[in-house]
Amino acid sequence: MKALEGIKILDFTHVQSGPTCTQLLGWFGADVIKVERPGVGDATRKQLIDVPGADSLYFTMLNHNKRSIELNSKNETGKEVLTRLIEECDVLVENFAPGALDRMGFTWERIQEINPKLIMASIKGFGPGKYEDCKVYENVAQCAGGSASTTGFLDGPPLVTGAQIGDSGTGLHLCLGIVTALFQREKSGRGQKVTCAMQDSVLNLARVKLRDQQRLAAGPLKEYSQFGEGIPFGDTTPRAGNDSGGGQPGRILKCKGWEQDPNAYTYFIIQAAVWEKVCDVIGKPEWKTQEGYATPPDRLDKLNEVFAAVEEWTKTKTKYEVMEICNPQDIPVGPILSMKEISEDEGLYATGTMVKVDHPERGEYLSVGCPIKLSDSDVDVVRSPLLGEHTHEVLSEVLGYSGDELKRVVDSGAVGEVKA
């Protein structure tokens, strides 16, 4: 039995943040019914097309384990169908612009009248306040949530990260909120609203930088490279390049082949507990006891020299050889893996973290699998649905429409073409 088997999700989400959330719920066994505009569907179906005539990877990789129904929610019969879906489902998830559901006639108060046990989960760009009506995309969220101002090097501009912490990060937060609300419903018998703002989610993921903002009141951040370089600190958390956010000195260093391979690098952390082992590995045994090098405080103003010496050693090894030598000695290192290398990692396929999926329009493609592993709830990654592929199933199996009643709904234009 799947963990969320029997839970029905009414999925009114699009693009990335909401679909990330509902895909996770589908992976855990929930029946996710994706509501899409007839003839159009989720905007990402046709964004960044790489195979003509097929749904994009953008769409397919975010909408596994779902059923698709085409529904015109502005049509009176469509509103009737939507009302029935709200009656039958446990959770409604949406990431519309603020007020969109209200304009359809489905305010939170109306939804509670239809189904008091329903959980309504929403993603917005900002929480209540002066920006709550602003439109937000991934990089806007990273900038507004404090991530970009603290990412990059001190002498360069703010940078956004390639990890989708605004969209997918918010989807992950919302998923936890939904599961928590479902758990509470078991005790209270009531549904509730669950909201997640993209700005808030990014800030939660950037909390160590908020930590450092407060620490500035006590003096300079000594673990930052700029301290050892004698660069004064301002009144806000600075960009710290590749320094370790955990307080242990760490940097990305060149490895053998870096001249030709843009990813021939390793991340190398110098912990106090393994300092003597690091000294032996890089051929600097004298640093173990030498004045000015023996203790972490002594080394803070010499980190450029120390890491330069470490890099002279790493440049003689491949990033994998660095791992093979350092890991048995508990020296924390990690290779910079390209997406190509990740896509060829057999270990990731063995654990289900990477999967190969067959699709009727585009053939086989690679995707991420569920990153969360439950010992009693295996995840089967099912391909994304074609537009309206399950309209007939949902109308008949979930809502009980049949015969003349089904014909009436179809003829009204409330749903897209019914695919038997």
Coordinates of C-alpha atoms in Angstrom, one line a residue:
M1 CA 0.0 0.0 0.0
K2 CA 1.2 3.5 -0.9
A3 CA 1.6 6.0 1.9
L4 CA -1.0 8.4 0.5
E5 CA -3.2 5.8 -1.2
G6 CA -6.9 6.9 -1.1
I7 CA -6.1 10.6 -0.9
K8 CA -7.4 12.6 -3.9
I9 CA -5.6 15.8 -5.0
L10 CA -7.3 18.4 -7.1
D11 CA -4.3 19.9 -8.9
F12 CA -4.9 23.4 -10.2
T13 CA -1.1 24.1 -10.5
H14 CA 1.0 25.0 -13.4
V15 CA 4.7 25.7 -14.4
Q16 CA 7.0 24.5 -11.6
S17 CA 6.3 25.3 -8.0
G18 CA 2.9 23.8 -7.7
P19 CA 3.6 20.8 -10.0
T20 CA 6.7 19.9 -7.9
C21 CA 4.4 19.7 -4.9
T22 CA 1.7 17.6 -6.5
Q23 CA 4.2 15.3 -8.2
L24 CA 5.6 14.4 -4.8
L25 CA 2.1 13.7 -3.5
G26 CA 1.5 11.5 -6.6
W27 CA 4.8 9.7 -6.0
F28 CA 3.6 8.9 -2.4
G29 CA 0.4 7.3 -3.8
A30 CA -2.1 10.1 -3.9
D31 CA -4.5 10.3 -6.9
V32 CA -3.5 13.6 -8.5
I33 CA -6.1 15.0 -10.9
K34 CA -4.5 17.8 -12.9
V35 CA -7.1 20.3 -14.2
E36 CA -6.0 22.0 -17.4
R37 CA -7.5 24.5 -19.8
P38 CA -9.1 22.7 -22.8
G39 CA -6.9 22.7 -25.9
V40 CA -4.1 24.6 -24.0
G41 CA -3.1 22.9 -20.8
D42 CA -0.2 23.7 -18.6
A43 CA 1.9 26.5 -20.2
T44 CA 5.1 24.3 -19.9
R45 CA 3.7 21.7 -22.2
K46 CA 4.9 23.8 -25.1
Q47 CA 7.9 25.6 -23.5
L48 CA 11.5 24.8 -24.5
I49 CA 10.3 22.1 -27.0
D50 CA 13.0 19.7 -28.1
V51 CA 10.9 17.1 -29.8
P52 CA 8.4 18.5 -32.3
G53 CA 4.8 17.5 -31.6
A54 CA 5.6 16.2 -28.1
D55 CA 5.2 17.7 -24.6
S56 CA 8.4 19.4 -23.4
L57 CA 10.8 17.9 -20.9
Y58 CA 9.9 20.9 -18.7
F59 CA 6.3 19.5 -18.4
T60 CA 7.0 15.8 -18.4
M61 CA 9.6 16.0 -15.7
L62 CA 7.3 17.8 -13.3
N63 CA 4.0 16.0 -13.9
H64 CA 4.6 12.3 -13.3
N65 CA 2.0 10.1 -11.6
K66 CA -0.9 12.4 -12.4
R67 CA -4.2 12.2 -14.4
S68 CA -5.2 15.1 -16.7
I69 CA -8.7 16.4 -17.2
E70 CA -9.5 19.4 -19.5
L71 CA -12.0 21.6 -17.8
N72 CA -13.4 25.1 -18.6
S73 CA -14.0 26.4 -15.1
K74 CA -15.7 29.5 -16.5
N75 CA -18.4 27.5 -18.1
E76 CA -21.5 27.0 -15.9
T77 CA -21.4 23.2 -16.4
G78 CA -17.7 23.4 -15.8
K79 CA -18.3 25.1 -12.5
E80 CA -20.7 22.2 -11.7
V81 CA -18.0 19.7 -12.5
L82 CA -15.5 21.6 -10.4
T83 CA -17.9 21.7 -7.5
R84 CA -18.3 18.0 -7.7
L85 CA -14.5 17.6 -7.7
I86 CA -14.2 19.7 -4.6
E87 CA -16.8 17.5 -2.9
E88 CA -14.8 14.4 -3.8
C89 CA -11.2 15.5 -3.2
D90 CA -9.2 15.8 0.0
V91 CA -6.8 18.6 -1.1
L92 CA -7.0 21.4 -3.7
V93 CA -3.6 22.8 -4.7
E94 CA -3.2 26.0 -6.7
N95 CA -0.6 28.5 -7.7
F96 CA -2.8 31.0 -9.5
A97 CA -2.3 34.7 -9.4
P98 CA -3.8 36.2 -6.2
G99 CA -7.6 36.3 -6.3
A100 CA -8.0 34.0 -9.3
L101 CA -10.1 31.4 -7.5
D102 CA -12.2 34.1 -5.9
R103 CA -13.0 35.5 -9.4
M104 CA -14.2 32.0 -10.5
G105 CA -16.6 32.1 -7.6
F106 CA -14.6 29.6 -5.4
T107 CA -13.6 31.6 -2.4
W108 CA -12.2 29.8 0.7
E109 CA -15.6 30.4 2.4
R110 CA -17.4 28.8 -0.6
I111 CA -15.0 25.9 -0.7
Q112 CA -15.6 25.3 3.0
E113 CA -19.3 25.2 2.4
I114 CA -18.9 22.6 -0.4
N115 CA -16.4 20.4 1.6
P116 CA -15.5 21.4 5.1
K117 CA -12.8 18.6 5.2
L118 CA -11.0 19.9 2.1
I119 CA -7.5 21.3 2.6
M120 CA -6.8 24.2 0.3
A121 CA -3.1 24.7 -0.4
S122 CA -1.7 27.8 -2.2
I123 CA 1.6 29.1 -3.4
K124 CA 2.1 32.8 -3.8
G125 CA 5.2 34.9 -4.6
F126 CA 5.0 37.0 -1.4
G127 CA 3.0 36.8 1.8
P128 CA 0.6 39.4 3.0
G129 CA 1.9 43.0 2.7
K130 CA 2.9 45.5 0.1
Y131 CA 4.2 43.0 -2.4
E132 CA 1.5 40.4 -2.1
D133 CA -0.1 41.1 -5.5
C134 CA 3.3 41.1 -7.4
K135 CA 4.0 38.4 -9.9
V136 CA 7.0 36.3 -9.0
Y137 CA 9.3 33.9 -10.9
E138 CA 12.1 31.7 -9.8
N139 CA 14.9 34.3 -9.9
V140 CA 12.7 37.0 -8.5
A141 CA 12.1 34.8 -5.4
Q142 CA 15.8 34.1 -5.0
C143 CA 16.5 37.8 -5.1
A144 CA 13.7 38.8 -2.7
G145 CA 14.4 35.9 -0.3
G146 CA 18.0 36.9 0.4
S147 CA 19.8 34.2 -1.6
A148 CA 21.1 36.3 -4.5
S149 CA 22.6 39.0 -2.3
T150 CA 24.7 36.5 -0.5
T151 CA 25.7 34.4 -3.5
G152 CA 28.8 35.0 -5.7
F153 CA 32.2 36.6 -5.0
L154 CA 32.8 39.7 -3.0
D155 CA 34.0 41.7 -6.0
G156 CA 31.2 40.6 -8.3
P157 CA 27.4 41.1 -8.7
P158 CA 24.7 39.1 -6.8
L159 CA 24.1 35.7 -8.4
V160 CA 21.2 33.3 -8.6
T161 CA 21.8 29.6 -8.1
G162 CA 21.0 26.9 -10.7
A163 CA 19.1 25.0 -8.1
Q164 CA 15.4 26.0 -8.3
I165 CA 15.1 27.0 -4.7
G166 CA 12.3 29.5 -5.4
D167 CA 10.0 27.2 -7.4
S168 CA 10.8 23.7 -6.5
G169 CA 11.9 24.7 -3.0
T170 CA 8.5 26.2 -2.4
G171 CA 6.8 23.2 -3.8
L172 CA 8.7 21.0 -1.3
H173 CA 7.6 23.3 1.6
L174 CA 4.0 23.2 0.5
C175 CA 4.0 19.4 0.3
L176 CA 5.1 19.2 3.9
G177 CA 2.3 21.6 4.8
I178 CA -0.3 19.5 3.1
V179 CA 0.8 16.3 4.7
T180 CA 0.8 18.0 8.1
A181 CA -2.7 19.4 7.5
L182 CA -3.9 15.9 6.5
F183 CA -2.4 14.5 9.7
Q184 CA -4.1 17.2 11.7
R185 CA -7.4 16.5 10.0
E186 CA -7.3 13.0 11.3
K187 CA -7.7 14.5 14.8
S188 CA -9.8 17.6 14.1
G189 CA -12.0 16.4 11.2
R190 CA -11.6 19.8 9.6
G191 CA -9.8 21.1 6.5
Q192 CA -7.7 24.2 6.6
K193 CA -5.8 26.6 4.4
V194 CA -2.1 26.0 3.8
T195 CA -0.1 28.8 2.2
C196 CA 3.5 29.0 1.2
A197 CA 5.2 32.2 -0.2
M198 CA 8.2 31.8 -2.5
Q199 CA 10.0 34.6 -0.7
D200 CA 9.5 32.9 2.7
S201 CA 10.7 29.5 1.3
V202 CA 13.9 31.0 -0.1
L203 CA 14.6 32.8 3.2
N204 CA 14.1 29.5 5.1
L205 CA 16.7 27.9 2.8
A206 CA 19.0 30.9 3.3
R207 CA 18.8 30.9 7.0
V208 CA 22.5 30.6 7.7
K209 CA 23.0 33.9 6.0
L210 CA 20.4 35.5 8.3
R211 CA 22.4 33.9 11.1
D212 CA 25.5 35.7 9.8
Q213 CA 23.7 39.0 9.6
Q214 CA 23.1 38.8 13.3
R215 CA 26.6 37.7 14.1
L216 CA 28.0 40.9 12.4
A217 CA 26.9 42.8 15.5
A218 CA 29.6 41.0 17.5
G219 CA 32.4 41.6 15.0
P220 CA 33.8 40.4 11.7
L221 CA 32.9 36.9 10.4
K222 CA 36.2 35.3 10.9
E223 CA 35.5 32.1 8.8
Y224 CA 34.9 34.2 5.7
S225 CA 37.8 34.6 3.3
Q226 CA 37.7 38.3 3.4
F227 CA 38.7 38.3 7.1
G228 CA 42.0 36.6 6.3
E229 CA 42.5 39.0 3.5
G230 CA 42.0 42.1 5.7
I231 CA 38.9 43.3 3.8
P232 CA 36.6 45.2 6.2
F233 CA 33.0 44.0 6.7
G234 CA 30.0 46.2 6.0
D235 CA 26.7 46.1 7.8
T236 CA 25.2 43.3 5.8
T237 CA 26.0 39.6 5.2
P238 CA 28.5 39.7 2.3
R239 CA 29.0 37.4 -0.7
A240 CA 31.4 34.7 0.3
G241 CA 32.3 32.9 -2.9
N242 CA 32.7 29.2 -2.2
D243 CA 33.4 29.5 1.5
S244 CA 31.6 26.9 3.6
G245 CA 28.4 28.1 5.2
G246 CA 28.9 25.8 8.2
G247 CA 31.9 27.7 9.6
Q248 CA 34.5 25.1 8.5
P249 CA 36.9 26.6 6.0
G250 CA 36.1 25.1 2.6
R251 CA 36.7 26.0 -1.1
I252 CA 36.4 24.6 -4.6
L253 CA 39.8 23.7 -5.9
K254 CA 41.2 22.7 -9.3
C255 CA 41.9 19.1 -10.1
K256 CA 43.8 17.3 -12.8
G257 CA 42.5 18.2 -16.2
W258 CA 40.9 21.5 -15.2
E259 CA 42.4 23.3 -18.2
Q260 CA 40.1 21.3 -20.6
D261 CA 37.3 20.2 -18.3
P262 CA 35.2 23.0 -16.7
N263 CA 34.1 20.6 -14.0
A264 CA 37.4 19.1 -13.0
Y265 CA 37.2 20.6 -9.5
T266 CA 36.6 19.3 -6.0
Y267 CA 35.2 20.8 -2.8
F268 CA 37.7 20.5 0.0
I269 CA 36.9 21.3 3.7
I270 CA 39.6 21.7 6.3
Q271 CA 38.2 20.6 9.7
A272 CA 40.1 20.9 12.8
A273 CA 39.6 17.2 13.6
V274 CA 41.4 16.2 10.3
W275 CA 44.0 19.0 10.0
E276 CA 46.9 16.7 10.7
K277 CA 45.7 14.2 8.1
V278 CA 45.4 17.1 5.6
C279 CA 48.9 18.1 6.3
D280 CA 50.2 14.6 5.6
V281 CA 48.2 14.2 2.4
I282 CA 49.4 17.4 0.8
G283 CA 53.0 17.0 1.9
K284 CA 53.1 19.7 4.6
P285 CA 53.7 17.7 7.8
E286 CA 55.5 20.7 9.4
W287 CA 52.2 22.6 9.5
K288 CA 50.8 20.2 12.1
T289 CA 52.9 21.9 14.9
Q290 CA 54.2 25.0 13.3
E291 CA 53.3 28.3 15.0
G292 CA 50.6 30.1 13.1
Y293 CA 49.3 27.0 11.5
A294 CA 48.6 24.5 14.3
T295 CA 45.2 25.7 15.4
P296 CA 42.1 27.0 13.5
P297 CA 42.4 30.5 14.9
D298 CA 46.0 30.7 13.9
R299 CA 45.1 29.7 10.3
L300 CA 42.3 32.1 9.7
D301 CA 44.6 34.8 8.2
K302 CA 46.5 32.2 6.2
L303 CA 43.6 30.4 4.4
N304 CA 44.7 31.6 1.0
E305 CA 48.1 30.1 1.5
V306 CA 46.7 26.9 3.0
F307 CA 44.2 26.4 0.2
A308 CA 46.8 27.2 -2.5
A309 CA 49.0 24.4 -1.1
V310 CA 46.0 22.0 -1.1
E311 CA 45.2 23.0 -4.7
E312 CA 48.8 22.3 -5.8
W313 CA 48.1 18.7 -4.6
T314 CA 44.6 18.4 -6.0
K315 CA 45.8 19.5 -9.4
T316 CA 47.9 16.3 -9.5
K317 CA 44.8 14.1 -9.0
T318 CA 41.5 13.7 -10.7
K319 CA 38.5 14.7 -8.7
Y320 CA 37.7 11.0 -8.2
E321 CA 41.2 10.2 -7.0
V322 CA 40.9 13.1 -4.5
M323 CA 37.8 11.3 -3.1
E324 CA 39.5 7.9 -3.1
I325 CA 42.5 9.3 -1.1
C326 CA 40.6 11.6 1.3
N327 CA 37.4 9.8 2.2
P328 CA 39.0 6.9 4.0
Q329 CA 40.7 9.4 6.2
D330 CA 37.5 11.3 6.9
I331 CA 38.7 14.4 5.1
P332 CA 35.5 16.0 3.7
V333 CA 35.7 16.4 -0.1
G334 CA 33.3 16.1 -3.0
P335 CA 33.6 16.2 -6.8
I336 CA 31.9 18.8 -8.9
L337 CA 29.7 16.6 -10.9
S338 CA 28.3 17.7 -14.2
M339 CA 24.7 16.9 -15.3
K340 CA 26.2 14.6 -17.9
E341 CA 28.1 12.7 -15.2
I342 CA 25.0 12.5 -13.0
S343 CA 22.9 11.2 -15.8
E344 CA 25.4 8.4 -16.3
D345 CA 25.7 7.4 -12.6
E346 CA 24.5 3.8 -12.3
G347 CA 24.2 4.2 -8.6
L348 CA 21.6 6.9 -8.9
Y349 CA 19.5 4.6 -11.1
A350 CA 19.8 1.8 -8.7
T351 CA 18.3 3.9 -5.9
G352 CA 15.6 5.4 -8.1
T353 CA 17.0 8.9 -7.8
M354 CA 17.4 8.9 -11.6
V355 CA 14.9 7.1 -13.8
K356 CA 14.3 6.4 -17.5
V357 CA 10.7 6.9 -18.5
D358 CA 8.9 5.9 -21.7
H359 CA 6.5 8.4 -23.3
P360 CA 4.2 7.8 -26.3
E361 CA 5.1 11.0 -28.0
R362 CA 8.8 11.6 -27.2
G363 CA 10.1 8.1 -26.5
E364 CA 12.4 7.5 -23.6
Y365 CA 13.7 10.4 -21.5
L366 CA 15.6 10.8 -18.3
S367 CA 14.1 12.3 -15.2
V368 CA 14.7 12.6 -11.5
G369 CA 12.9 10.1 -9.3
C370 CA 11.6 10.6 -5.8
P371 CA 14.4 11.9 -3.6
I372 CA 12.6 10.7 -0.4
K373 CA 12.7 7.0 0.2
L374 CA 10.1 5.2 2.4
S375 CA 10.8 1.6 3.3
D376 CA 7.0 0.7 3.2
S377 CA 5.9 2.8 0.2
D378 CA 7.8 2.1 -3.0
V379 CA 7.6 4.8 -5.7
D380 CA 6.8 3.9 -9.3
V381 CA 7.5 6.8 -11.6
V382 CA 4.6 6.9 -14.1
R383 CA 4.9 9.1 -17.2
S384 CA 3.2 12.5 -17.4
P385 CA -0.3 12.5 -18.8
L386 CA -1.2 13.7 -22.3
L387 CA -3.6 16.7 -22.3
G388 CA -7.0 15.6 -21.2
E389 CA -6.0 11.9 -21.3
H390 CA -8.0 11.0 -18.3
T391 CA -11.1 13.2 -18.7
H392 CA -13.3 10.2 -19.2
E393 CA -11.9 8.3 -16.3
V394 CA -12.3 11.2 -13.9
L395 CA -15.8 12.0 -15.0
S396 CA -17.0 8.4 -14.8
E397 CA -14.9 6.9 -12.0
V398 CA -14.5 9.8 -9.6
L399 CA -17.7 11.8 -10.3
G400 CA -20.0 9.0 -11.4
Y401 CA -21.1 10.6 -14.7
S402 CA -22.4 8.2 -17.3
G403 CA -24.7 8.0 -20.3
D404 CA -26.8 11.0 -20.9
E405 CA -25.3 12.9 -18.0
L406 CA -21.8 12.4 -19.4
K407 CA -23.0 13.5 -22.8
R408 CA -24.6 16.7 -21.3
V409 CA -21.3 17.6 -19.7
V410 CA -19.3 17.0 -22.9
D411 CA -21.8 18.8 -25.2
S412 CA -21.8 21.9 -22.9
G413 CA -18.1 22.6 -23.7
A414 CA -17.2 22.2 -20.0
V415 CA -14.6 19.6 -20.8
G416 CA -12.2 18.9 -23.6
E417 CA -12.6 16.0 -25.9
V418 CA -13.4 12.9 -24.0
K419 CA -10.9 10.2 -24.7
A420 CA -12.4 6.8 -24.1

